[in-house]
Short mmCIF file of C-alpha atoms in Angstrom, two decimals:
data_model
loop_
_atom_site.label_atom_id
_atom_site.label_comp_id
_atom_site.label_asym_id
_atom_site.label_seq_id
_atom_site.Cartn_x
_atom_site.Cartn_y
_atom_site.Cartn_z
CA UNK A 1 138.26 110.10 95.73
CA UNK A 2 135.77 112.70 94.50
CA UNK A 3 134.04 110.09 92.30
CA UNK A 4 133.69 107.76 95.30
CA UNK A 5 132.19 110.56 97.40
CA UNK A 6 129.66 111.43 94.68
CA UNK A 7 128.60 107.77 94.35
CA UNK A 8 128.31 107.43 98.10
CA UNK A 9 126.18 110.60 98.17
CA UNK A 10 123.77 109.11 95.61
CA UNK A 11 123.45 105.91 97.63
CA UNK A 12 122.88 107.80 100.86
CA UNK A 13 120.28 110.05 99.21
CA UNK A 14 118.35 107.05 97.86
CA UNK A 15 118.45 105.32 101.25
CA UNK A 16 117.40 108.51 103.07
CA UNK A 17 114.44 109.03 100.74
CA UNK A 18 113.39 105.39 101.16
CA UNK A 19 113.93 105.39 104.94
CA UNK A 20 111.95 108.60 105.49
CA UNK A 21 109.11 107.33 103.33
CA UNK A 22 109.00 104.00 105.18
CA UNK A 23 109.17 105.84 108.51
CA UNK A 24 106.11 107.86 107.47
CA UNK A 25 104.32 104.64 106.53
CA UNK A 26 105.28 103.09 109.88
CA UNK A 27 104.29 106.09 112.00
CA UNK A 28 100.84 106.27 110.43
CA UNK A 29 100.17 102.63 109.49
CA UNK A 30 101.22 100.76 112.64
CA UNK A 31 99.01 102.67 115.11
CA UNK A 32 96.05 102.60 112.71
CA UNK A 33 96.46 98.86 112.19
CA UNK A 34 96.79 98.23 115.93
CA UNK A 35 93.68 100.23 116.77
CA UNK A 36 91.77 98.64 113.90
CA UNK A 37 92.59 95.10 114.96
CA UNK A 38 92.23 95.57 118.72
CA UNK A 39 89.14 97.78 118.97
CA UNK A 40 87.13 96.35 116.05
CA UNK A 41 83.60 97.52 115.28
CA UNK A 42 83.10 100.79 113.45
CA UNK A 43 86.69 101.83 114.06
CA UNK A 44 87.91 98.75 112.22
CA UNK A 45 85.45 99.34 109.40
CA UNK A 46 86.47 102.98 108.87
CA UNK A 47 90.22 102.28 109.02
CA UNK A 48 89.91 99.31 106.65
CA UNK A 49 87.92 101.34 104.12
CA UNK A 50 90.66 103.98 104.29
CA UNK A 51 93.25 101.28 103.60
CA UNK A 52 91.11 99.88 100.77
CA UNK A 53 90.91 103.34 99.23
CA UNK A 54 94.71 103.66 99.28
CA UNK A 55 95.10 100.11 97.94
CA UNK A 56 92.70 100.73 95.06
CA UNK A 57 95.58 102.36 93.18
CA UNK A 58 98.96 100.69 92.70
CA UNK A 59 101.66 102.25 94.89
CA UNK A 60 103.45 103.99 92.02
CA UNK A 61 100.23 105.52 90.63
CA UNK A 62 99.22 106.72 94.09
CA UNK A 63 102.64 108.32 94.59
CA UNK A 64 102.46 109.84 91.10
CA UNK A 65 99.03 111.33 91.80
CA UNK A 66 100.13 112.72 95.16
CA UNK A 67 103.36 114.25 93.89
CA UNK A 68 101.50 115.85 90.98
CA UNK A 69 99.11 117.44 93.50
CA UNK A 70 101.77 118.44 96.05
CA UNK A 71 104.44 119.51 93.57
CA UNK A 72 107.97 118.30 92.94
CA UNK A 73 110.77 118.29 95.47
CA UNK A 74 112.40 116.05 98.04
CA UNK A 75 109.82 116.61 100.80
CA UNK A 76 106.86 115.93 98.51
CA UNK A 77 108.48 112.79 97.11
CA UNK A 78 108.99 111.45 100.63
CA UNK A 79 105.37 112.23 101.54
CA UNK A 80 104.00 110.68 98.35
CA UNK A 81 106.02 107.49 98.62
CA UNK A 82 105.30 107.27 102.36
CA UNK A 83 101.54 107.55 101.89
CA UNK A 84 101.66 104.75 99.33
CA UNK A 85 103.35 102.54 101.98
CA UNK A 86 100.71 103.13 104.69
CA UNK A 87 98.07 100.53 103.68
CA UNK A 88 100.47 97.59 103.71
CA UNK A 89 101.45 98.38 107.31
CA UNK A 90 97.80 98.82 108.32
CA UNK A 91 96.86 95.41 106.93
CA UNK A 92 99.91 93.62 108.31
CA UNK A 93 99.54 94.99 111.85
CA UNK A 94 95.78 94.44 111.90
CA UNK A 95 96.18 90.79 110.94
CA UNK A 96 98.80 90.23 113.64
CA UNK A 97 96.78 92.07 116.28
CA UNK A 98 93.67 90.00 115.53
CA UNK A 99 95.54 86.86 116.59
CA UNK A 100 97.45 88.46 119.48
CA UNK A 101 94.39 90.00 121.15
CA UNK A 102 93.08 86.50 121.87
CA UNK A 103 96.21 85.47 123.79
CA UNK A 104 96.07 84.74 127.51
CA UNK A 105 98.35 87.61 128.55
CA UNK A 106 96.08 90.13 126.80
CA UNK A 107 93.02 88.65 128.52
CA UNK A 108 94.91 88.88 131.84
CA UNK A 109 95.74 92.54 131.23
CA UNK A 110 92.04 93.22 130.52
CA UNK A 111 91.08 91.39 133.72
CA UNK A 112 93.52 93.56 135.69
CA UNK A 113 91.67 96.63 134.42
CA UNK A 114 94.32 98.06 132.12
CA UNK A 115 93.01 100.48 129.51
CA UNK A 116 93.01 99.69 125.81
CA UNK A 117 95.86 102.09 124.92
CA UNK A 118 98.05 100.59 127.66
CA UNK A 119 97.30 97.05 126.48
CA UNK A 120 98.02 97.97 122.86
CA UNK A 121 101.34 99.70 123.57
CA UNK A 122 102.60 97.43 126.36
CA UNK A 123 101.39 93.98 125.31
CA UNK A 124 100.30 93.97 121.67
CA UNK A 125 102.71 96.17 119.70
CA UNK A 126 105.94 94.56 121.01
CA UNK A 127 104.66 91.22 119.72
CA UNK A 128 103.91 92.68 116.28
CA UNK A 129 107.43 94.04 115.72
CA UNK A 130 108.94 91.01 113.94
CA UNK A 131 106.68 91.07 110.85
CA UNK A 132 106.72 94.89 110.83
CA UNK A 133 110.52 94.93 110.64
CA UNK A 134 110.47 92.49 107.71
CA UNK A 135 107.81 94.54 105.93
CA UNK A 136 109.79 97.74 106.54
CA UNK A 137 112.92 96.36 104.87
CA UNK A 138 110.90 95.15 101.89
CA UNK A 139 109.13 98.50 101.72
CA UNK A 140 112.49 100.29 101.76
CA UNK A 141 113.48 98.65 98.47
CA UNK A 142 110.08 99.43 96.96
CA UNK A 143 110.29 103.05 98.16
CA UNK A 144 113.69 103.50 96.51
CA UNK A 145 112.24 102.12 93.27
CA UNK A 146 109.15 104.37 93.36
CA UNK A 147 111.26 107.45 94.17
CA UNK A 148 113.59 106.60 91.27
CA UNK A 149 110.57 106.18 88.99
CA UNK A 150 109.28 109.61 89.97
CA UNK A 151 112.74 111.07 89.36
CA UNK A 152 112.84 109.40 85.94
CA UNK A 153 109.59 111.14 85.01
CA UNK A 154 110.94 114.49 86.23
CA UNK A 155 108.63 114.60 89.26
CA UNK A 156 111.19 113.59 91.88
CA UNK A 157 114.15 115.36 93.40
CA UNK A 158 114.99 118.38 91.27
CA UNK A 159 118.40 119.57 89.99
CA UNK A 160 120.99 120.49 91.15
CA UNK A 161 120.46 117.56 93.55
CA UNK A 162 121.62 114.40 91.82
CA UNK A 163 119.36 111.33 92.03
CA UNK A 164 119.47 108.00 90.22
CA UNK A 165 116.02 108.26 88.64
CA UNK A 166 116.69 111.76 87.37
CA UNK A 167 120.03 110.57 85.97
CA UNK A 168 118.22 107.83 84.06
CA UNK A 169 115.69 110.32 82.71
CA UNK A 170 118.35 112.74 81.53
CA UNK A 171 120.57 110.03 80.05
CA UNK A 172 117.90 108.30 77.94
CA UNK A 173 118.32 110.78 75.07
CA UNK A 174 121.99 109.74 74.84
CA UNK A 175 121.40 106.01 75.27
CA UNK A 176 122.84 105.04 71.87
CA UNK A 177 125.84 107.41 71.98
CA UNK A 178 126.77 106.99 75.65
CA UNK A 179 124.95 103.97 77.11
CA UNK A 180 126.85 104.20 80.41
CA UNK A 181 124.80 107.31 81.31
CA UNK A 182 121.78 105.09 81.80
CA UNK A 183 123.40 101.74 82.52
CA UNK A 184 125.24 102.78 85.68
CA UNK A 185 122.33 104.51 87.47
CA UNK A 186 120.05 101.63 86.44
CA UNK A 187 122.47 99.09 87.88
CA UNK A 188 122.79 101.15 91.06
CA UNK A 189 118.99 101.20 91.51
CA UNK A 190 118.84 97.47 90.78
CA UNK A 191 121.55 96.62 93.32
CA UNK A 192 120.10 98.87 96.03
CA UNK A 193 116.59 97.42 95.67
CA UNK A 194 117.97 93.86 95.43
CA UNK A 195 120.07 94.46 98.55
CA UNK A 196 117.06 95.48 100.64
CA UNK A 197 114.87 92.71 99.25
#
């Protein structure tokens, strides 16, 4: 019973870290992508160069750089992993908005005199939700993997809080004497990421 509760806690912690990081990516990336695609011009150029800057580093390296600047801990891991998820949401939403803004119902809303924010939130964003939901579930698996990688390096969630990546990092020195110390957390990470993918 106590073993089951501890395993459930580890799963919930991994999902919470991933969900909070993806939520940060959604909250920042979706509005930026919508504004970038709908408004265009200099706004689009500035937002896309911001996304290009974030995309110039792989997601794990960006999270590693951010967590090394912010410091270790649960909050900083969530922020670091979340920032690395932002550019994918910006690009996805911008691409969808570029095709949606040419639709007849958007042109009708413009003709009725609705403002750009109203058009974006009432007509454009609801039609972008389907690909955003798919990207969010894929990003959740990637966020769990990046958070576990940071924990493995000792830059993630700190003891006494148990976390799969930290368990892998601590168990690698005993890998030949007690291989289950690394095998079980590794399998748990694998199954969690595979489940969300």
